[in-house]
C-alpha cells in the first residue's frame, strides 16, 4: 500500500520489533476487530519509527525487545470506539479490560478520546519482552491490588507490569500506589529508555507514548492499515 508522505511501515525501518496490533483481532477492550485495521502491520511517521528503532537498540542491549500493540490508528477506528461506548448493552470485554468502571465513563476518565494522538501517527502502545521469549495466546487470571481490589491480568509473554495492556484502571497509571515497587521499577525502566529517545508518556497508561516533536501535531488521518 502506498502510504501518505512521511509515513512508513515500522517493519521497513526495524524488523526486530514485534508487532501484535490488538485491534486487528478480538483480544481488545471492544471484543472485536476494529474498522480500519486490515493488517497486523504497524504504521508510523518516519520520525516516530526512527525514534522507536533507536529505543529498540537500547532495549536489545539490555536483553529486551519492543512489542507494539498499536501505532497509527485511523480516525474511523476512533469513531467506532465512540459508537461502542454508547452501546451500554455491549459489555463483552468488561471483565478483561474495564471491570472497575462504567463503560459510559471511559471517555470522561481519559482512557480513550474522540480525537486520539494515535491518529496523528506518532503515538505507540508498547511493552517489552525478554529476548528468547515469544508472545503466546493471552492467559487470563486475576490479581489483587494493594487496596485489595481485584483486577484481571492478561499474560501474553511480555515483561510483567502487573496490569496488562488496555486495562482501564488506576493501577495502570504510571504513578500508582496500587502495585508493588518491583513492577513500578519495570515501568520506569521502559519510561527512561523511551524518554531518552524523545517520547512522552501518558500518565494514565504505562504503555502509551507519543513522540514529543511529532510532525503532525494537529492532523488526524483516516487511511486504513493494510
mmCIF file of C-alpha atoms in Angstrom:
data_model
loop_
_atom_site.group_PDB
_atom_site.id
_atom_site.type_symbol
_atom_site.label_atom_id
_atom_site.label_comp_id
_atom_site.label_asym_id
_atom_site.label_seq_id
_atom_site.Cartn_x
_atom_site.Cartn_y
_atom_site.Cartn_z
ATOM 1 C CA UNK A 1 0.000 0.000 0.000
ATOM 2 C CA UNK A 2 1.232 3.483 -0.843
ATOM 3 C CA UNK A 3 1.348 5.453 2.392
ATOM 4 C CA UNK A 4 0.910 9.204 2.787
ATOM 5 C CA UNK A 5 4.079 11.253 2.673
ATOM 6 C CA UNK A 6 6.220 10.973 5.829
ATOM 7 C CA UNK A 7 4.576 7.684 6.895
ATOM 8 C CA UNK A 8 6.320 4.293 6.881
ATOM 9 C CA UNK A 9 5.690 0.698 7.808
ATOM 10 C CA UNK A 10 7.566 0.070 11.043
ATOM 11 C CA UNK A 11 8.952 -3.266 9.829
ATOM 12 C CA UNK A 12 10.668 -1.474 6.942
ATOM 13 C CA UNK A 13 12.564 0.646 9.461
ATOM 14 C CA UNK A 14 13.177 -2.021 12.116
ATOM 15 C CA UNK A 15 12.177 -5.626 11.528
ATOM 16 C CA UNK A 16 13.397 -6.674 15.006
ATOM 17 C CA UNK A 17 10.388 -5.062 16.708
ATOM 18 C CA UNK A 18 7.494 -7.463 17.354
ATOM 19 C CA UNK A 19 4.054 -6.361 16.211
ATOM 20 C CA UNK A 20 0.822 -7.526 17.813
ATOM 21 C CA UNK A 21 -1.771 -4.959 16.788
ATOM 22 C CA UNK A 22 -4.597 -5.924 19.128
ATOM 23 C CA UNK A 23 -7.301 -4.116 17.170
ATOM 24 C CA UNK A 24 -6.737 -6.394 14.163
ATOM 25 C CA UNK A 25 -8.465 -9.200 16.063
ATOM 26 C CA UNK A 26 -10.821 -9.609 19.012
ATOM 27 C CA UNK A 27 -8.425 -9.534 22.002
ATOM 28 C CA UNK A 28 -9.081 -5.900 22.894
ATOM 29 C CA UNK A 29 -11.421 -3.818 25.025
ATOM 30 C CA UNK A 30 -14.149 -3.849 22.374
ATOM 31 C CA UNK A 31 -14.003 -7.600 21.869
ATOM 32 C CA UNK A 32 -13.955 -7.475 18.066
ATOM 33 C CA UNK A 33 -11.762 -6.477 15.117
ATOM 34 C CA UNK A 34 -11.831 -2.713 14.675
ATOM 35 C CA UNK A 35 -12.720 -0.995 11.405
ATOM 36 C CA UNK A 36 -9.648 0.258 9.532
ATOM 37 C CA UNK A 37 -7.354 -2.448 10.938
ATOM 38 C CA UNK A 38 -6.907 -4.775 7.987
ATOM 39 C CA UNK A 39 -3.357 -5.986 8.673
ATOM 40 C CA UNK A 40 -1.125 -6.664 11.664
ATOM 41 C CA UNK A 41 1.422 -4.175 10.380
ATOM 42 C CA UNK A 42 2.246 -1.028 12.352
ATOM 43 C CA UNK A 43 2.439 2.303 10.563
ATOM 44 C CA UNK A 44 4.136 5.414 11.980
ATOM 45 C CA UNK A 45 5.553 8.707 10.842
ATOM 46 C CA UNK A 46 9.159 8.356 9.735
ATOM 47 C CA UNK A 47 10.293 10.371 12.730
ATOM 48 C CA UNK A 48 8.453 8.190 15.240
ATOM 49 C CA UNK A 49 9.613 4.962 13.578
ATOM 50 C CA UNK A 50 13.254 6.065 13.650
ATOM 51 C CA UNK A 51 12.995 7.142 17.284
ATOM 52 C CA UNK A 52 11.378 3.842 18.257
ATOM 53 C CA UNK A 53 14.113 1.946 16.424
ATOM 54 C CA UNK A 54 16.744 3.898 18.366
ATOM 55 C CA UNK A 55 14.977 2.944 21.609
ATOM 56 C CA UNK A 56 14.907 -0.661 20.419
ATOM 57 C CA UNK A 57 18.718 -0.622 20.164
ATOM 58 C CA UNK A 58 18.928 0.273 23.860
ATOM 59 C CA UNK A 59 16.398 -2.357 24.869
ATOM 60 C CA UNK A 60 18.256 -5.024 22.898
ATOM 61 C CA UNK A 61 21.484 -4.164 24.722
ATOM 62 C CA UNK A 62 19.654 -4.822 27.997
ATOM 63 C CA UNK A 63 18.183 -8.120 26.840
ATOM 64 C CA UNK A 64 14.705 -6.943 25.838
ATOM 65 C CA UNK A 65 12.753 -6.189 22.685
ATOM 66 C CA UNK A 66 9.790 -3.930 21.988
ATOM 67 C CA UNK A 67 6.296 -5.304 21.387
ATOM 68 C CA UNK A 68 3.910 -2.890 19.646
ATOM 69 C CA UNK A 69 0.198 -3.205 20.452
ATOM 70 C CA UNK A 70 -0.897 -0.151 18.496
ATOM 71 C CA UNK A 71 0.640 2.635 16.443
ATOM 72 C CA UNK A 72 -1.113 4.791 13.820
ATOM 73 C CA UNK A 73 -4.890 4.492 14.254
ATOM 74 C CA UNK A 74 -7.388 5.616 11.587
ATOM 75 C CA UNK A 75 -9.980 8.186 12.630
ATOM 76 C CA UNK A 76 -12.708 5.758 11.558
ATOM 77 C CA UNK A 77 -11.431 3.391 14.252
ATOM 78 C CA UNK A 78 -11.637 6.131 16.860
ATOM 79 C CA UNK A 79 -15.179 6.890 15.704
ATOM 80 C CA UNK A 80 -16.033 3.208 16.210
ATOM 81 C CA UNK A 81 -14.746 3.490 19.798
ATOM 82 C CA UNK A 82 -17.227 6.326 20.338
ATOM 83 C CA UNK A 83 -20.117 4.283 18.925
ATOM 84 C CA UNK A 84 -19.104 1.284 21.055
ATOM 85 C CA UNK A 85 -19.058 3.402 24.219
ATOM 86 C CA UNK A 86 -22.682 4.429 23.648
ATOM 87 C CA UNK A 87 -23.931 0.837 23.419
ATOM 88 C CA UNK A 88 -24.436 0.072 27.106
ATOM 89 C CA UNK A 89 -25.735 -3.417 26.288
ATOM 90 C CA UNK A 90 -22.377 -4.493 24.842
ATOM 91 C CA UNK A 91 -20.270 -5.495 27.857
ATOM 92 C CA UNK A 92 -18.454 -8.360 26.133
ATOM 93 C CA UNK A 93 -14.946 -7.379 27.251
ATOM 94 C CA UNK A 94 -15.739 -5.730 30.590
ATOM 95 C CA UNK A 95 -14.287 -8.487 32.785
ATOM 96 C CA UNK A 96 -10.972 -8.393 30.924
ATOM 97 C CA UNK A 97 -10.488 -4.660 30.339
ATOM 98 C CA UNK A 98 -12.675 -2.357 32.443
ATOM 99 C CA UNK A 99 -14.191 -4.299 35.364
ATOM 100 C CA UNK A 100 -13.960 -1.440 37.835
ATOM 101 C CA UNK A 101 -15.510 1.370 35.817
ATOM 102 C CA UNK A 102 -18.733 2.060 33.958
ATOM 103 C CA UNK A 103 -18.389 1.799 30.203
ATOM 104 C CA UNK A 104 -20.028 5.181 29.738
ATOM 105 C CA UNK A 105 -17.317 6.849 31.825
ATOM 106 C CA UNK A 106 -14.334 5.647 29.767
ATOM 107 C CA UNK A 107 -14.098 8.919 27.823
ATOM 108 C CA UNK A 108 -14.703 11.105 30.870
ATOM 109 C CA UNK A 109 -11.960 9.270 32.776
ATOM 110 C CA UNK A 110 -9.451 9.857 29.987
ATOM 111 C CA UNK A 111 -8.800 6.302 28.798
ATOM 112 C CA UNK A 112 -9.936 6.949 25.215
ATOM 113 C CA UNK A 113 -10.728 10.136 23.308
ATOM 114 C CA UNK A 114 -12.792 11.125 20.273
ATOM 115 C CA UNK A 115 -9.570 12.608 18.876
ATOM 116 C CA UNK A 116 -6.612 10.320 19.527
ATOM 117 C CA UNK A 117 -2.910 11.097 19.328
ATOM 118 C CA UNK A 118 -2.570 7.720 17.592
ATOM 119 C CA UNK A 119 -4.372 9.179 14.589
ATOM 120 C CA UNK A 120 -1.577 11.739 14.156
ATOM 121 C CA UNK A 121 0.830 8.858 13.514
ATOM 122 C CA UNK A 122 3.483 9.358 16.188
ATOM 123 C CA UNK A 123 1.994 7.524 19.164
ATOM 124 C CA UNK A 124 2.635 3.923 20.147
ATOM 125 C CA UNK A 125 1.229 1.497 22.692
ATOM 126 C CA UNK A 126 4.036 -0.867 23.650
ATOM 127 C CA UNK A 127 5.512 -3.264 26.133
ATOM 128 C CA UNK A 128 8.790 -5.179 26.157
ATOM 129 C CA UNK A 129 9.617 -8.867 26.064
ATOM 130 C CA UNK A 130 12.714 -10.676 27.296
ATOM 131 C CA UNK A 131 14.964 -11.806 24.456
ATOM 132 C CA UNK A 132 14.441 -15.503 23.798
ATOM 133 C CA UNK A 133 10.792 -15.367 24.868
ATOM 134 C CA UNK A 134 7.904 -15.277 22.427
ATOM 135 C CA UNK A 135 4.396 -13.922 22.564
ATOM 136 C CA UNK A 136 1.752 -16.523 23.280
ATOM 137 C CA UNK A 137 -2.056 -16.511 23.324
ATOM 138 C CA UNK A 138 -3.386 -14.486 26.243
ATOM 139 C CA UNK A 139 -3.827 -16.348 29.524
ATOM 140 C CA UNK A 140 -6.484 -14.819 31.761
ATOM 141 C CA UNK A 141 -6.096 -14.600 35.533
ATOM 142 C CA UNK A 142 -6.943 -12.233 38.379
ATOM 143 C CA UNK A 143 -4.718 -10.276 40.748
ATOM 144 C CA UNK A 144 -5.108 -8.395 44.000
ATOM 145 C CA UNK A 145 -4.038 -4.780 44.286
ATOM 146 C CA UNK A 146 -2.573 -3.236 47.425
ATOM 147 C CA UNK A 147 -6.018 -1.831 48.293
ATOM 148 C CA UNK A 148 -7.420 -5.402 47.989
ATOM 149 C CA UNK A 149 -9.322 -4.684 44.778
ATOM 150 C CA UNK A 150 -9.170 -7.451 42.169
ATOM 151 C CA UNK A 151 -8.123 -6.764 38.562
ATOM 152 C CA UNK A 152 -7.710 -9.034 35.537
ATOM 153 C CA UNK A 153 -4.292 -9.879 34.146
ATOM 154 C CA UNK A 154 -3.807 -10.957 30.533
ATOM 155 C CA UNK A 155 -0.447 -12.688 30.280
ATOM 156 C CA UNK A 156 0.896 -12.702 26.711
ATOM 157 C CA UNK A 157 4.547 -13.425 27.465
ATOM 158 C CA UNK A 158 5.723 -9.825 27.750
ATOM 159 C CA UNK A 159 7.501 -8.463 30.812
ATOM 160 C CA UNK A 160 5.087 -8.439 33.754
ATOM 161 C CA UNK A 161 3.997 -4.857 34.517
ATOM 162 C CA UNK A 162 1.323 -6.145 36.937
ATOM 163 C CA UNK A 163 -1.528 -4.767 34.815
ATOM 164 C CA UNK A 164 -1.917 -5.683 31.170
ATOM 165 C CA UNK A 165 -2.305 -3.544 28.061
ATOM 166 C CA UNK A 166 -5.539 -1.529 27.887
ATOM 167 C CA UNK A 167 -6.688 -2.275 31.425
ATOM 168 C CA UNK A 168 -8.678 0.860 32.206
ATOM 169 C CA UNK A 169 -7.929 1.178 35.895
ATOM 170 C CA UNK A 170 -5.898 3.434 38.233
ATOM 171 C CA UNK A 171 -3.485 0.521 38.681
ATOM 172 C CA UNK A 172 -2.345 1.136 35.090
ATOM 173 C CA UNK A 173 -1.282 4.708 35.871
ATOM 174 C CA UNK A 174 2.437 5.465 35.912
ATOM 175 C CA UNK A 175 2.368 6.912 39.412
ATOM 176 C CA UNK A 176 0.088 4.382 41.058
ATOM 177 C CA UNK A 177 0.484 3.200 44.629
ATOM 178 C CA UNK A 178 -1.674 0.135 43.966
ATOM 179 C CA UNK A 179 1.131 -2.196 42.875
ATOM 180 C CA UNK A 180 4.433 -3.334 44.344
ATOM 181 C CA UNK A 181 7.692 -1.463 43.772
ATOM 182 C CA UNK A 182 9.254 -4.154 41.556
ATOM 183 C CA UNK A 183 6.594 -3.563 38.883
ATOM 184 C CA UNK A 184 6.964 0.212 39.077
ATOM 185 C CA UNK A 185 10.702 -0.251 38.524
ATOM 186 C CA UNK A 186 9.972 -2.147 35.296
ATOM 187 C CA UNK A 187 7.578 0.533 34.078
ATOM 188 C CA UNK A 188 10.069 3.250 34.971
ATOM 189 C CA UNK A 189 12.837 1.425 33.138
ATOM 190 C CA UNK A 190 10.747 1.391 29.961
ATOM 191 C CA UNK A 191 9.904 5.052 30.523
ATOM 192 C CA UNK A 192 13.572 6.019 30.913
ATOM 193 C CA UNK A 193 14.571 4.408 27.616
ATOM 194 C CA UNK A 194 11.691 5.875 25.644
ATOM 195 C CA UNK A 195 12.041 9.367 27.124
ATOM 196 C CA UNK A 196 15.724 9.302 26.192
ATOM 197 C CA UNK A 197 14.637 8.956 22.569
ATOM 198 C CA UNK A 198 12.062 11.741 22.600
ATOM 199 C CA UNK A 199 8.846 10.032 23.677
ATOM 200 C CA UNK A 200 6.489 11.467 26.274
ATOM 201 C CA UNK A 201 4.370 9.169 28.413
ATOM 202 C CA UNK A 202 0.656 9.385 29.148
ATOM 203 C CA UNK A 203 0.146 9.353 32.945
ATOM 204 C CA UNK A 204 -2.906 7.048 32.913
ATOM 205 C CA UNK A 205 -1.444 4.286 30.706
ATOM 206 C CA UNK A 206 2.012 2.809 31.288
ATOM 207 C CA UNK A 207 2.095 1.525 27.663
ATOM 208 C CA UNK A 208 1.268 4.791 25.845
ATOM 209 C CA UNK A 209 3.972 7.074 24.385
ATOM 210 C CA UNK A 210 3.937 9.983 21.929
ATOM 211 C CA UNK A 211 6.910 11.480 20.119
ATOM 212 C CA UNK A 212 7.429 14.943 21.562
ATOM 213 C CA UNK A 213 8.401 16.541 18.262
ATOM 214 C CA UNK A 214 5.724 14.837 16.198
ATOM 215 C CA UNK A 215 5.469 16.103 12.612
ATOM 216 C CA UNK A 216 1.650 16.296 12.527
ATOM 217 C CA UNK A 217 0.566 17.683 15.924
ATOM 218 C CA UNK A 218 -2.788 18.937 14.592
ATOM 219 C CA UNK A 219 -3.617 16.500 11.774
ATOM 220 C CA UNK A 220 -5.800 13.409 12.179
ATOM 221 C CA UNK A 221 -5.502 10.837 9.396
ATOM 222 C CA UNK A 222 -8.042 8.256 8.237
ATOM 223 C CA UNK A 223 -6.357 5.832 5.826
ATOM 224 C CA UNK A 224 -6.689 2.105 6.534
ATOM 225 C CA UNK A 225 -3.956 -0.118 7.942
ATOM 226 C CA UNK A 226 -3.381 -2.730 5.248
#
